[in-house]
Coordinates of C-alpha atoms and ligand atoms in Angstrom, one line a residue:
M1 CA 53.1 28.0 21.7
F2 CA 50.4 26.4 23.9
Q3 CA 47.8 28.5 22.1
N4 CA 49.1 27.4 18.8
K5 CA 48.7 23.8 19.9
I6 CA 45.1 24.4 20.8
L7 CA 44.5 26.1 17.5
R8 CA 46.2 23.3 15.6
N9 CA 44.0 20.7 17.4
L10 CA 40.9 22.7 16.8
L11 CA 41.8 22.8 13.1
I12 CA 42.3 19.0 13.0
V13 CA 38.9 18.5 14.7
A14 CA 37.3 20.9 12.3
V15 CA 38.7 19.0 9.3
I16 CA 37.6 15.7 10.7
V17 CA 34.1 17.0 11.3
G18 CA 34.1 18.5 7.8
V19 CA 35.1 15.3 6.2
Y20 CA 32.5 13.4 8.2
F21 CA 29.6 15.6 7.0
L22 CA 30.9 15.5 3.5
I23 CA 30.7 11.7 3.6
Q24 CA 27.3 11.9 5.2
S25 CA 25.9 14.1 2.5
Q26 CA 27.4 11.9 -0.2
N27 CA 25.7 8.9 1.3
K28 CA 22.4 10.7 1.4
K29 CA 22.7 11.6 -2.3
E30 CA 23.4 8.0 -3.0
D31 CA 20.2 7.0 -1.2
V32 CA 18.2 9.4 -3.2
A33 CA 19.8 8.2 -6.4
T34 CA 19.1 4.5 -5.6
T35 CA 15.5 5.4 -4.8
A36 CA 15.1 7.3 -8.0
K37 CA 16.6 4.4 -10.0
T38 CA 14.3 1.7 -8.5
S39 CA 11.3 3.9 -8.3
P40 CA 8.8 4.3 -11.0
P41 CA 8.7 7.2 -13.5
V42 CA 5.7 9.0 -12.2
R43 CA 5.9 10.1 -8.6
S44 CA 3.5 11.8 -6.2
E45 CA 4.4 15.3 -5.2
E46 CA 3.7 14.3 -1.6
T47 CA 7.1 13.3 -0.2
P48 CA 7.4 12.2 3.4
A49 CA 9.2 15.4 4.3
E50 CA 6.2 17.5 3.2
S51 CA 3.6 15.3 4.8
K52 CA 2.5 16.7 8.0
S53 CA 0.5 13.7 9.1
A54 CA 3.5 11.4 9.2
T55 CA 2.4 10.1 12.6
S56 CA 2.8 6.3 12.0
K57 CA 5.6 4.0 13.2
P58 CA 8.3 3.1 12.6
A59 CA 10.4 5.3 14.9
T60 CA 13.0 5.7 12.2
R61 CA 11.3 7.1 9.2
P62 CA 12.1 5.2 6.0
S63 CA 13.5 7.1 3.1
T64 CA 10.2 6.8 1.3
Y65 CA 6.9 5.1 2.3
F66 CA 7.5 2.7 -0.6
D67 CA 10.3 1.1 1.5
L68 CA 7.8 0.8 4.5
H69 CA 4.8 -0.5 2.6
A70 CA 6.2 -2.3 -0.5
P71 CA 9.7 -3.5 0.5
L72 CA 9.1 -6.7 -1.5
G73 CA 8.7 -4.7 -4.7
V74 CA 6.6 -1.9 -6.1
P75 CA 4.3 -3.6 -8.6
K76 CA 5.3 -2.8 -12.2
D77 CA 3.7 -3.5 -15.6
S78 CA 4.7 -2.8 -19.2
D79 CA 2.8 0.4 -19.4
P80 CA 3.7 2.9 -16.6
S81 CA 1.6 5.7 -18.3
D82 CA -1.5 4.7 -16.3
D83 CA 0.3 4.2 -13.0
Y84 CA 0.5 7.4 -11.0
L85 CA 2.4 6.4 -7.9
M86 CA 1.4 8.0 -4.6
E87 CA 2.9 7.5 -1.2
K88 CA 1.3 8.3 2.2
P89 CA 2.5 7.5 5.7
Q90 CA -0.3 4.8 5.8
Y91 CA 0.0 3.1 2.4
V92 CA 1.3 3.5 -1.2
L93 CA -0.6 3.1 -4.4
S94 CA -0.8 3.3 -8.1
Y95 CA -3.7 5.5 -9.4
N96 CA -5.3 4.8 -12.7
N97 CA -6.8 8.0 -13.9
A98 CA -9.0 6.5 -16.6
R99 CA -10.6 4.1 -14.1
G100 CA -10.9 6.6 -11.3
G101 CA -9.3 4.2 -8.8
A102 CA -6.1 2.5 -7.7
N103 CA -4.5 -0.2 -9.9
W104 CA -3.1 -1.5 -6.6
V105 CA -2.7 -0.4 -3.0
A106 CA 0.2 -1.8 -0.9
W107 CA 0.6 -1.6 2.9
N108 CA 2.3 -3.0 5.9
L109 CA 0.3 -4.5 8.7
N110 CA 1.4 -5.5 12.2
D111 CA 0.1 -5.0 15.7
S112 CA 1.5 -1.5 15.9
W113 CA -1.0 -0.1 13.4
F114 CA -4.0 -1.0 15.7
G115 CA -5.1 1.4 18.3
T116 CA -8.2 2.9 19.8
V117 CA -9.2 5.6 17.3
E118 CA -12.8 5.3 16.2
R119 CA -13.9 4.9 12.7
R120 CA -14.1 8.2 10.9
Q121 CA -17.6 9.6 10.7
G122 CA -19.1 11.4 7.7
Q123 CA -18.1 11.6 4.1
F124 CA -15.2 10.0 2.4
I125 CA -12.4 12.3 1.4
T126 CA -11.4 13.5 -2.1
D127 CA -7.7 13.0 -2.6
T128 CA -6.5 16.5 -3.5
S129 CA -2.9 15.3 -3.7
L130 CA -3.6 14.1 -7.2
P131 CA -2.0 16.3 -9.8
E132 CA -3.8 19.0 -11.8
G133 CA -5.8 17.4 -14.7
Y134 CA -6.4 14.1 -12.9
Q135 CA -10.0 13.3 -12.1
R136 CA -10.6 13.5 -8.4
I137 CA -13.2 11.0 -7.3
T138 CA -15.6 12.2 -4.6
H139 CA -17.8 10.6 -2.1
D140 CA -20.8 11.4 -4.3
D141 CA -19.5 9.6 -7.3
Y142 CA -20.6 6.4 -5.5
T143 CA -23.8 7.7 -4.1
G144 CA -26.8 5.8 -5.4
S145 CA -24.7 3.5 -7.5
G146 CA -25.5 0.3 -5.7
F147 CA -21.9 -0.2 -4.8
D148 CA -20.1 0.2 -1.5
R149 CA -17.1 2.4 -1.2
G150 CA -14.8 -0.5 -0.7
H151 CA -11.7 0.1 1.4
M152 CA -8.4 -1.4 0.2
V153 CA -6.6 -0.6 3.4
R154 CA -9.3 -1.3 5.9
S155 CA -10.4 1.4 8.3
E156 CA -9.9 -0.9 11.3
E157 CA -6.3 -1.5 10.1
R158 CA -5.3 2.1 10.8
T159 CA -6.6 3.1 14.2
R160 CA -3.4 4.4 15.9
T161 CA -4.2 8.0 15.2
R162 CA -7.0 10.1 13.7
E163 CA -4.8 10.9 10.7
D164 CA -4.1 7.2 10.0
N165 CA -7.8 6.3 10.1
D166 CA -8.8 9.3 8.0
A167 CA -6.2 8.4 5.4
T168 CA -8.1 5.1 4.7
F169 CA -11.1 7.2 3.7
L170 CA -9.3 8.9 0.9
M171 CA -11.1 8.0 -2.3
T172 CA -7.8 6.8 -3.8
N173 CA -8.0 3.9 -1.3
I174 CA -11.5 3.0 -2.5
L175 CA -12.8 0.7 -5.2
P176 CA -16.5 -0.1 -6.0
Q177 CA -17.5 -3.4 -4.3
Y178 CA -20.9 -4.9 -4.1
H179 CA -21.9 -4.9 -0.4
D180 CA -22.1 -8.7 -0.4
L181 CA -18.4 -8.9 -1.4
N182 CA -17.3 -6.0 0.9
A183 CA -19.2 -7.4 3.9
G184 CA -18.7 -11.0 2.8
P185 CA -15.6 -12.9 1.8
W186 CA -13.5 -9.7 1.5
L187 CA -14.3 -8.9 5.1
S188 CA -13.6 -12.4 6.2
L189 CA -10.0 -12.2 4.8
E190 CA -9.6 -8.8 6.4
E191 CA -10.6 -10.3 9.8
Y192 CA -8.2 -13.2 9.3
C193 CA -5.4 -10.7 8.6
E194 CA -6.2 -8.9 11.8
V195 CA -5.9 -12.2 13.7
L196 CA -2.5 -12.8 12.1
A197 CA -1.3 -9.3 12.9
R198 CA -2.7 -8.9 16.4
K199 CA -3.0 -12.4 17.9
K200 CA -0.2 -14.2 16.0
N201 CA 2.2 -11.3 16.0
K202 CA 2.8 -11.5 12.2
E203 CA 4.3 -8.9 9.9
L204 CA 2.1 -8.7 6.8
Y205 CA 2.8 -7.1 3.5
I206 CA -0.4 -6.7 1.6
I207 CA -1.3 -5.6 -1.9
A208 CA -4.8 -5.3 -3.3
G209 CA -6.6 -4.1 -6.3
G210 CA -9.2 -4.8 -9.0
I211 CA -9.4 -6.7 -12.3
Y212 CA -11.4 -5.1 -15.1
D213 CA -12.9 -5.9 -18.4
K214 CA -11.4 -4.2 -21.4
N215 CA -14.5 -2.1 -21.6
P216 CA -15.7 -1.9 -18.0
D217 CA -19.0 -0.5 -16.7
Y218 CA -18.8 2.8 -14.8
L219 CA -20.6 3.9 -11.7
N220 CA -24.0 5.4 -12.2
G221 CA -23.7 4.9 -16.0
K222 CA -21.3 7.8 -16.2
G223 CA -19.6 6.8 -19.4
K224 CA -15.9 6.7 -19.7
G225 CA -14.1 9.0 -17.4
R226 CA -15.4 8.5 -13.8
V227 CA -15.2 5.3 -11.8
A228 CA -14.8 1.9 -13.5
I229 CA -16.3 -1.1 -11.8
P230 CA -13.9 -4.0 -11.3
K231 CA -15.2 -7.5 -12.1
S232 CA -13.2 -8.9 -9.2
T233 CA -11.0 -7.6 -6.4
W234 CA -7.8 -9.4 -5.5
K235 CA -5.4 -9.4 -2.5
I236 CA -1.9 -10.8 -1.9
V237 CA -0.8 -11.2 1.7
V238 CA 2.8 -12.1 2.5
V239 CA 3.0 -13.5 6.0
L240 CA 6.3 -12.9 7.9
E241 CA 7.2 -12.9 11.6
R242 CA 7.0 -9.6 13.3
G243 CA 10.0 -7.4 12.4
Q244 CA 10.9 -9.5 9.4
G245 CA 11.4 -8.1 5.9
L246 CA 12.6 -8.7 2.4
K247 CA 15.7 -10.7 3.5
D248 CA 13.6 -13.1 5.5
V249 CA 11.4 -14.2 2.6
T250 CA 12.2 -17.9 1.8
K251 CA 10.6 -20.6 -0.4
D252 CA 8.6 -21.6 2.7
T253 CA 7.1 -18.1 3.3
R254 CA 3.4 -18.2 3.4
V255 CA 1.6 -16.2 0.7
I256 CA -2.1 -15.8 0.5
A257 CA -3.5 -14.8 -2.8
V258 CA -7.2 -14.4 -3.5
N259 CA -9.3 -13.2 -6.4
M260 CA -13.0 -12.6 -5.4
P261 CA -15.7 -11.8 -7.9
N262 CA -17.5 -8.5 -7.5
A263 CA -20.8 -10.3 -7.0
Q264 CA -24.0 -10.4 -5.0
G265 CA -26.0 -13.1 -3.3
K266 CA -26.7 -14.6 0.1
E267 CA -24.6 -17.7 -0.5
F268 CA -21.8 -15.7 -1.9
K269 CA -21.8 -13.3 1.0
K270 CA -21.1 -16.1 3.5
S271 CA -18.8 -18.1 1.3
G272 CA -15.6 -17.2 3.2
W273 CA -12.2 -16.3 1.7
R274 CA -10.6 -19.7 1.2
K275 CA -12.9 -20.4 -1.7
Y276 CA -11.2 -17.7 -3.7
L277 CA -7.6 -18.8 -3.2
T278 CA -5.4 -18.5 -6.3
T279 CA -1.7 -17.9 -7.0
V280 CA 0.3 -14.8 -7.4
D281 CA 1.3 -16.1 -10.8
E282 CA -2.3 -16.1 -11.8
L283 CA -2.8 -12.6 -10.5
E284 CA 0.3 -11.5 -12.4
R285 CA -1.2 -12.9 -15.5
L286 CA -4.6 -11.3 -15.0
T287 CA -3.3 -7.8 -14.0
G288 CA -0.1 -7.6 -16.0
Y289 CA 1.9 -6.6 -12.9
D290 CA 5.0 -8.2 -11.5
F291 CA 4.5 -8.6 -7.8
L292 CA 7.2 -9.3 -5.2
S293 CA 9.9 -8.3 -7.7
N294 CA 12.5 -7.5 -5.1
V295 CA 12.4 -11.2 -3.9
P296 CA 15.1 -13.3 -5.5
A297 CA 13.8 -14.9 -8.7
D298 CA 14.2 -18.6 -7.5
I299 CA 12.2 -17.8 -4.3
Q300 CA 9.6 -15.7 -6.3
A301 CA 9.1 -18.7 -8.6
V302 CA 8.2 -20.9 -5.7
I303 CA 6.1 -18.6 -3.5
E304 CA 4.2 -17.2 -6.5
S305 CA 3.1 -20.6 -7.9
K306 CA 1.8 -22.1 -4.7
T307 CA -1.8 -21.9 -3.3
D308 CA -2.2 -21.3 0.4
Ligands
LIG1 MN1 -14.4 -3.1 3.3
LIG2 MN1 6.6 -11.6 -9.3

């Protein structure tokens, strides 16, 4: 009799545990389904689960790195065929195979990404996670071209671990920039973002990329098929307080949008970033992408039309 009671109780516990896990697994499926629905058609093979260098914060791993780096919206345009989406622990991006570079790179920046790891030495890294048949840009594609290998996610912004810093040297994070741009106004905005993240304890959501002519020039005169040269590089910085996210974006949220010509010159190099301020609306018009698409439309309308 007593034994039966124990058995009966055990059975009840087993059923409860069973039901719990059933619900859990249903929830997980729903998460995946939601992700699949909101995410773009082409996806990188590299999922967080497979990535062994997932060393970055946060402590609780997001379901995908798109949630971590582009919570305000994965940029989309009318033609997804030239957007090969890739996610890494350190940033997410859309790769344009014809141009041999990213359409855009998106990343989170706050104080936690900064550490003491030194800048990677040696050559930049070919991104072998690109699928079969995609052109894999190498360090040497840029050699002798007269253009810098311009980081989108800056090396200094990923110094917590060796893996984080190395990831910024993947060629999929690189666009051709004249040195005077890279070491000039572009750098000055990067330095300002570092101040916001480290000294002002801000949470930044950054997107950057290039704007191209219809028939762009290519590095080293290698006709169509290797690396196209952008006529300008742009950046959008959404400035939130540390720990804030999508739900905290209001009509008062600060948004810095710049579009800097890929140019040379002594004066240009020291011109500073504020000279190139524009609006997200203008960048949407020039690139064809909808940025910040997860932000409610009425708020988007306000923050995308104002200049910092
Ligand atoms: Mn740079
Ligand atoms: Mn938008």
